[in-house]
Amino acid sequence: MRKSTIDKIFKLLSKNYPNPRTELKYINSYTFLISVVLSAQSTDISVNKATKQLFKIIKNPQTMIKLGEENLKKYIKKIGLYNSKARNIIGLSKILVSKYNNKIPKN
């Protein structure tokens, strides 16, 4: 899709939905990103249940990496595709640490 088309769609959505909200519960931009990753093929309700305890100990990419893939699975095992989601979340966290100084890039 062309950037000009994307911009038109975004403007239209912004006009019709000036204050978009999500049902996902999160603490910061990193935990929001993790919630979005987990929400693929899952309900927001199941994601919120899984992340309620997870986000008490995880607030940034470094703490997620320290938690590790196997321990992350324990928190998200009731969410569909949890094995691949855990692997991808740890990989995503490593990229954020190594390439983006622990920040979510704006583009």
JSON list of N, CA and C in Angstrom, two decimals, residues 4-50:
[
{"chain": "A", "resi": 4, "resn": "SER", "atom": "N", "xyz": [0.78, 7.45, 0.58]},
{"chain": "A", "resi": 4, "resn": "SER", "atom": "CA", "xyz": [-0.29, 8.44, 0.43]},
{"chain": "A", "resi": 4, "resn": "SER", "atom": "C", "xyz": [-1.66, 7.83, 0.77]},
{"chain": "A", "resi": 5, "resn": "THR", "atom": "N", "xyz": [-1.85, 6.57, 0.41]},
{"chain": "A", "resi": 5, "resn": "THR", "atom": "CA", "xyz": [-3.10, 5.87, 0.74]},
{"chain": "A", "resi": 5, "resn": "THR", "atom": "C", "xyz": [-3.19, 5.65, 2.25]},
{"chain": "A", "resi": 6, "resn": "ILE", "atom": "N", "xyz": [-2.10, 5.25, 2.84]},
{"chain": "A", "resi": 6, "resn": "ILE", "atom": "CA", "xyz": [-2.05, 5.04, 4.29]},
{"chain": "A", "resi": 6, "resn": "ILE", "atom": "C", "xyz": [-2.37, 6.34, 5.01]},
{"chain": "A", "resi": 7, "resn": "ASP", "atom": "N", "xyz": [-1.77, 7.43, 4.55]},
{"chain": "A", "resi": 7, "resn": "ASP", "atom": "CA", "xyz": [-2.02, 8.74, 5.17]},
{"chain": "A", "resi": 7, "resn": "ASP", "atom": "C", "xyz": [-3.49, 9.13, 5.08]},
{"chain": "A", "resi": 8, "resn": "LYS", "atom": "N", "xyz": [-4.13, 8.87, 3.94]},
{"chain": "A", "resi": 8, "resn": "LYS", "atom": "CA", "xyz": [-5.55, 9.19, 3.77]},
{"chain": "A", "resi": 8, "resn": "LYS", "atom": "C", "xyz": [-6.40, 8.35, 4.73]},
{"chain": "A", "resi": 9, "resn": "ILE", "atom": "N", "xyz": [-6.09, 7.09, 4.82]},
{"chain": "A", "resi": 9, "resn": "ILE", "atom": "CA", "xyz": [-6.83, 6.21, 5.73]},
{"chain": "A", "resi": 9, "resn": "ILE", "atom": "C", "xyz": [-6.66, 6.66, 7.17]},
{"chain": "A", "resi": 10, "resn": "PHE", "atom": "N", "xyz": [-5.44, 6.98, 7.55]},
{"chain": "A", "resi": 10, "resn": "PHE", "atom": "CA", "xyz": [-5.17, 7.44, 8.91]},
{"chain": "A", "resi": 10, "resn": "PHE", "atom": "C", "xyz": [-5.93, 8.73, 9.22]},
{"chain": "A", "resi": 11, "resn": "LYS", "atom": "N", "xyz": [-5.96, 9.67, 8.28]},
{"chain": "A", "resi": 11, "resn": "LYS", "atom": "CA", "xyz": [-6.68, 10.93, 8.49]},
{"chain": "A", "resi": 11, "resn": "LYS", "atom": "C", "xyz": [-8.18, 10.67, 8.66]},
{"chain": "A", "resi": 12, "resn": "LEU", "atom": "N", "xyz": [-8.71, 9.77, 7.84]},
{"chain": "A", "resi": 12, "resn": "LEU", "atom": "CA", "xyz": [-10.13, 9.45, 7.93]},
{"chain": "A", "resi": 12, "resn": "LEU", "atom": "C", "xyz": [-10.45, 8.80, 9.28]},
{"chain": "A", "resi": 13, "resn": "LEU", "atom": "N", "xyz": [-9.64, 7.86, 9.69]},
{"chain": "A", "resi": 13, "resn": "LEU", "atom": "CA", "xyz": [-9.84, 7.21, 10.99]},
{"chain": "A", "resi": 13, "resn": "LEU", "atom": "C", "xyz": [-9.70, 8.21, 12.13]},
{"chain": "A", "resi": 14, "resn": "SER", "atom": "N", "xyz": [-8.71, 9.09, 12.04]},
{"chain": "A", "resi": 14, "resn": "SER", "atom": "CA", "xyz": [-8.50, 10.09, 13.09]},
{"chain": "A", "resi": 14, "resn": "SER", "atom": "C", "xyz": [-9.70, 11.03, 13.20]},
{"chain": "A", "resi": 15, "resn": "LYS", "atom": "N", "xyz": [-10.29, 11.35, 12.07]},
{"chain": "A", "resi": 15, "resn": "LYS", "atom": "CA", "xyz": [-11.45, 12.24, 12.08]},
{"chain": "A", "resi": 15, "resn": "LYS", "atom": "C", "xyz": [-12.65, 11.54, 12.72]},
{"chain": "A", "resi": 16, "resn": "ASN", "atom": "N", "xyz": [-12.86, 10.29, 12.37]},
{"chain": "A", "resi": 16, "resn": "ASN", "atom": "CA", "xyz": [-14.02, 9.55, 12.88]},
{"chain": "A", "resi": 16, "resn": "ASN", "atom": "C", "xyz": [-13.81, 8.97, 14.28]},
{"chain": "A", "resi": 17, "resn": "TYR", "atom": "N", "xyz": [-12.59, 8.78, 14.65]},
{"chain": "A", "resi": 17, "resn": "TYR", "atom": "CA", "xyz": [-12.26, 8.24, 15.98]},
{"chain": "A", "resi": 17, "resn": "TYR", "atom": "C", "xyz": [-11.16, 9.09, 16.60]},
{"chain": "A", "resi": 18, "resn": "PRO", "atom": "N", "xyz": [-11.49, 10.28, 17.07]},
{"chain": "A", "resi": 18, "resn": "PRO", "atom": "CA", "xyz": [-10.46, 11.20, 17.56]},
{"chain": "A", "resi": 18, "resn": "PRO", "atom": "C", "xyz": [-9.76, 10.73, 18.84]},
{"chain": "A", "resi": 19, "resn": "ASN", "atom": "N", "xyz": [-10.41, 9.91, 19.63]},
{"chain": "A", "resi": 19, "resn": "ASN", "atom": "CA", "xyz": [-9.83, 9.42, 20.88]},
{"chain": "A", "resi": 19, "resn": "ASN", "atom": "C", "xyz": [-9.92, 7.90, 20.96]},
{"chain": "A", "resi": 20, "resn": "PRO", "atom": "N", "xyz": [-9.16, 7.21, 20.13]},
{"chain": "A", "resi": 20, "resn": "PRO", "atom": "CA", "xyz": [-9.26, 5.75, 20.13]},
{"chain": "A", "resi": 20, "resn": "PRO", "atom": "C", "xyz": [-8.79, 5.17, 21.47]},
{"chain": "A", "resi": 21, "resn": "ARG", "atom": "N", "xyz": [-9.46, 4.08, 21.87]},
{"chain": "A", "resi": 21, "resn": "ARG", "atom": "CA", "xyz": [-9.10, 3.43, 23.13]},
{"chain": "A", "resi": 21, "resn": "ARG", "atom": "C", "xyz": [-9.01, 1.94, 22.91]},
{"chain": "A", "resi": 22, "resn": "THR", "atom": "N", "xyz": [-8.28, 1.30, 23.76]},
{"chain": "A", "resi": 22, "resn": "THR", "atom": "CA", "xyz": [-8.13, -0.15, 23.70]},
{"chain": "A", "resi": 22, "resn": "THR", "atom": "C", "xyz": [-8.62, -0.76, 25.01]},
{"chain": "A", "resi": 23, "resn": "GLU", "atom": "N", "xyz": [-9.02, -2.00, 24.95]},
{"chain": "A", "resi": 23, "resn": "GLU", "atom": "CA", "xyz": [-9.39, -2.72, 26.17]},
{"chain": "A", "resi": 23, "resn": "GLU", "atom": "C", "xyz": [-8.18, -3.38, 26.81]},
{"chain": "A", "resi": 24, "resn": "LEU", "atom": "N", "xyz": [-7.06, -3.39, 26.09]},
{"chain": "A", "resi": 24, "resn": "LEU", "atom": "CA", "xyz": [-5.85, -3.98, 26.65]},
{"chain": "A", "resi": 24, "resn": "LEU", "atom": "C", "xyz": [-5.35, -3.13, 27.81]},
{"chain": "A", "resi": 25, "resn": "LYS", "atom": "N", "xyz": [-4.94, -3.80, 28.86]},
{"chain": "A", "resi": 25, "resn": "LYS", "atom": "CA", "xyz": [-4.39, -3.11, 30.03]},
{"chain": "A", "resi": 25, "resn": "LYS", "atom": "C", "xyz": [-2.86, -3.13, 29.92]},
{"chain": "A", "resi": 26, "resn": "TYR", "atom": "N", "xyz": [-2.25, -1.98, 30.18]},
{"chain": "A", "resi": 26, "resn": "TYR", "atom": "CA", "xyz": [-0.80, -1.86, 30.05]},
{"chain": "A", "resi": 26, "resn": "TYR", "atom": "C", "xyz": [-0.29, -0.76, 30.97]},
{"chain": "A", "resi": 27, "resn": "ILE", "atom": "N", "xyz": [1.04, -0.73, 31.15]},
{"chain": "A", "resi": 27, "resn": "ILE", "atom": "CA", "xyz": [1.66, 0.23, 32.06]},
{"chain": "A", "resi": 27, "resn": "ILE", "atom": "C", "xyz": [2.37, 1.34, 31.29]},
{"chain": "A", "resi": 28, "resn": "ASN", "atom": "N", "xyz": [3.03, 0.95, 30.21]},
{"chain": "A", "resi": 28, "resn": "ASN", "atom": "CA", "xyz": [3.82, 1.89, 29.42]},
{"chain": "A", "resi": 28, "resn": "ASN", "atom": "C", "xyz": [3.84, 1.42, 27.96]},
{"chain": "A", "resi": 29, "resn": "SER", "atom": "N", "xyz": [4.58, 2.11, 27.11]},
{"chain": "A", "resi": 29, "resn": "SER", "atom": "CA", "xyz": [4.58, 1.75, 25.69]},
{"chain": "A", "resi": 29, "resn": "SER", "atom": "C", "xyz": [5.14, 0.34, 25.45]},
{"chain": "A", "resi": 30, "resn": "TYR", "atom": "N", "xyz": [6.10, -0.08, 26.26]},
{"chain": "A", "resi": 30, "resn": "TYR", "atom": "CA", "xyz": [6.65, -1.42, 26.10]},
{"chain": "A", "resi": 30, "resn": "TYR", "atom": "C", "xyz": [5.60, -2.48, 26.46]},
{"chain": "A", "resi": 31, "resn": "THR", "atom": "N", "xyz": [4.92, -2.32, 27.57]},
{"chain": "A", "resi": 31, "resn": "THR", "atom": "CA", "xyz": [3.93, -3.31, 27.95]},
{"chain": "A", "resi": 31, "resn": "THR", "atom": "C", "xyz": [2.72, -3.28, 27.00]},
{"chain": "A", "resi": 32, "resn": "PHE", "atom": "N", "xyz": [2.44, -2.11, 26.42]},
{"chain": "A", "resi": 32, "resn": "PHE", "atom": "CA", "xyz": [1.39, -2.06, 25.41]},
{"chain": "A", "resi": 32, "resn": "PHE", "atom": "C", "xyz": [1.80, -2.87, 24.18]},
{"chain": "A", "resi": 33, "resn": "LEU", "atom": "N", "xyz": [3.03, -2.72, 23.75]},
{"chain": "A", "resi": 33, "resn": "LEU", "atom": "CA", "xyz": [3.53, -3.49, 22.62]},
{"chain": "A", "resi": 33, "resn": "LEU", "atom": "C", "xyz": [3.44, -4.99, 22.90]},
{"chain": "A", "resi": 34, "resn": "ILE", "atom": "N", "xyz": [3.81, -5.41, 24.08]},
{"chain": "A", "resi": 34, "resn": "ILE", "atom": "CA", "xyz": [3.74, -6.82, 24.45]},
{"chain": "A", "resi": 34, "resn": "ILE", "atom": "C", "xyz": [2.29, -7.30, 24.43]},
{"chain": "A", "resi": 35, "resn": "SER", "atom": "N", "xyz": [1.38, -6.49, 24.93]},
{"chain": "A", "resi": 35, "resn": "SER", "atom": "CA", "xyz": [-0.04, -6.84, 24.91]},
{"chain": "A", "resi": 35, "resn": "SER", "atom": "C", "xyz": [-0.56, -6.99, 23.49]},
{"chain": "A", "resi": 36, "resn": "VAL", "atom": "N", "xyz": [-0.12, -6.12, 22.61]},
{"chain": "A", "resi": 36, "resn": "VAL", "atom": "CA", "xyz": [-0.54, -6.20, 21.21]},
{"chain": "A", "resi": 36, "resn": "VAL", "atom": "C", "xyz": [-0.01, -7.47, 20.57]},
{"chain": "A", "resi": 37, "resn": "VAL", "atom": "N", "xyz": [1.24, -7.81, 20.82]},
{"chain": "A", "resi": 37, "resn": "VAL", "atom": "CA", "xyz": [1.80, -9.06, 20.29]},
{"chain": "A", "resi": 37, "resn": "VAL", "atom": "C", "xyz": [0.99, -10.25, 20.80]},
{"chain": "A", "resi": 38, "resn": "LEU", "atom": "N", "xyz": [0.68, -10.26, 22.07]},
{"chain": "A", "resi": 38, "resn": "LEU", "atom": "CA", "xyz": [-0.07, -11.36, 22.66]},
{"chain": "A", "resi": 38, "resn": "LEU", "atom": "C", "xyz": [-1.50, -11.42, 22.15]},
{"chain": "A", "resi": 39, "resn": "SER", "atom": "N", "xyz": [-2.05, -10.30, 21.72]},
{"chain": "A", "resi": 39, "resn": "SER", "atom": "CA", "xyz": [-3.46, -10.27, 21.32]},
{"chain": "A", "resi": 39, "resn": "SER", "atom": "C", "xyz": [-3.73, -10.92, 19.97]},
{"chain": "A", "resi": 40, "resn": "ALA", "atom": "N", "xyz": [-2.70, -11.19, 19.19]},
{"chain": "A", "resi": 40, "resn": "ALA", "atom": "CA", "xyz": [-2.92, -11.84, 17.89]},
{"chain": "A", "resi": 40, "resn": "ALA", "atom": "C", "xyz": [-3.58, -13.20, 18.10]},
{"chain": "A", "resi": 41, "resn": "GLN", "atom": "N", "xyz": [-4.73, -13.38, 17.49]},
{"chain": "A", "resi": 41, "resn": "GLN", "atom": "CA", "xyz": [-5.50, -14.62, 17.58]},
{"chain": "A", "resi": 41, "resn": "GLN", "atom": "C", "xyz": [-5.93, -14.96, 19.02]},
{"chain": "A", "resi": 42, "resn": "SER", "atom": "N", "xyz": [-6.06, -13.93, 19.84]},
{"chain": "A", "resi": 42, "resn": "SER", "atom": "CA", "xyz": [-6.49, -14.09, 21.23]},
{"chain": "A", "resi": 42, "resn": "SER", "atom": "C", "xyz": [-7.44, -12.95, 21.58]},
{"chain": "A", "resi": 43, "resn": "THR", "atom": "N", "xyz": [-8.19, -13.12, 22.63]},
{"chain": "A", "resi": 43, "resn": "THR", "atom": "CA", "xyz": [-9.08, -12.04, 23.06]},
{"chain": "A", "resi": 43, "resn": "THR", "atom": "C", "xyz": [-8.34, -11.10, 23.99]},
{"chain": "A", "resi": 44, "resn": "ASP", "atom": "N", "xyz": [-8.79, -9.86, 24.03]},
{"chain": "A", "resi": 44, "resn": "ASP", "atom": "CA", "xyz": [-8.20, -8.89, 24.95]},
{"chain": "A", "resi": 44, "resn": "ASP", "atom": "C", "xyz": [-8.39, -9.36, 26.40]},
{"chain": "A", "resi": 45, "resn": "ILE", "atom": "N", "xyz": [-9.51, -10.01, 26.67]},
{"chain": "A", "resi": 45, "resn": "ILE", "atom": "CA", "xyz": [-9.77, -10.51, 28.03]},
{"chain": "A", "resi": 45, "resn": "ILE", "atom": "C", "xyz": [-8.72, -11.52, 28.44]},
{"chain": "A", "resi": 46, "resn": "SER", "atom": "N", "xyz": [-8.39, -12.47, 27.56]},
{"chain": "A", "resi": 46, "resn": "SER", "atom": "CA", "xyz": [-7.38, -13.48, 27.91]},
{"chain": "A", "resi": 46, "resn": "SER", "atom": "C", "xyz": [-5.99, -12.86, 28.04]},
{"chain": "A", "resi": 47, "resn": "VAL", "atom": "N", "xyz": [-5.69, -11.88, 27.21]},
{"chain": "A", "resi": 47, "resn": "VAL", "atom": "CA", "xyz": [-4.41, -11.18, 27.30]},
{"chain": "A", "resi": 47, "resn": "VAL", "atom": "C", "xyz": [-4.32, -10.44, 28.63]},
{"chain": "A", "resi": 48, "resn": "ASN", "atom": "N", "xyz": [-5.37, -9.73, 29.01]},
{"chain": "A", "resi": 48, "resn": "ASN", "atom": "CA", "xyz": [-5.36, -8.98, 30.27]},
{"chain": "A", "resi": 48, "resn": "ASN", "atom": "C", "xyz": [-5.19, -9.92, 31.47]},
{"chain": "A", "resi": 49, "resn": "LYS", "atom": "N", "xyz": [-5.81, -11.09, 31.42]},
{"chain": "A", "resi": 49, "resn": "LYS", "atom": "CA", "xyz": [-5.64, -12.05, 32.52]},
{"chain": "A", "resi": 49, "resn": "LYS", "atom": "C", "xyz": [-4.20, -12.50, 32.63]},
{"chain": "A", "resi": 50, "resn": "ALA", "atom": "N", "xyz": [-3.58, -12.78, 31.49]},
{"chain": "A", "resi": 50, "resn": "ALA", "atom": "CA", "xyz": [-2.20, -13.26, 31.50]},
{"chain": "A", "resi": 50, "resn": "ALA", "atom": "C", "xyz": [-1.21, -12.17, 31.90]}
]
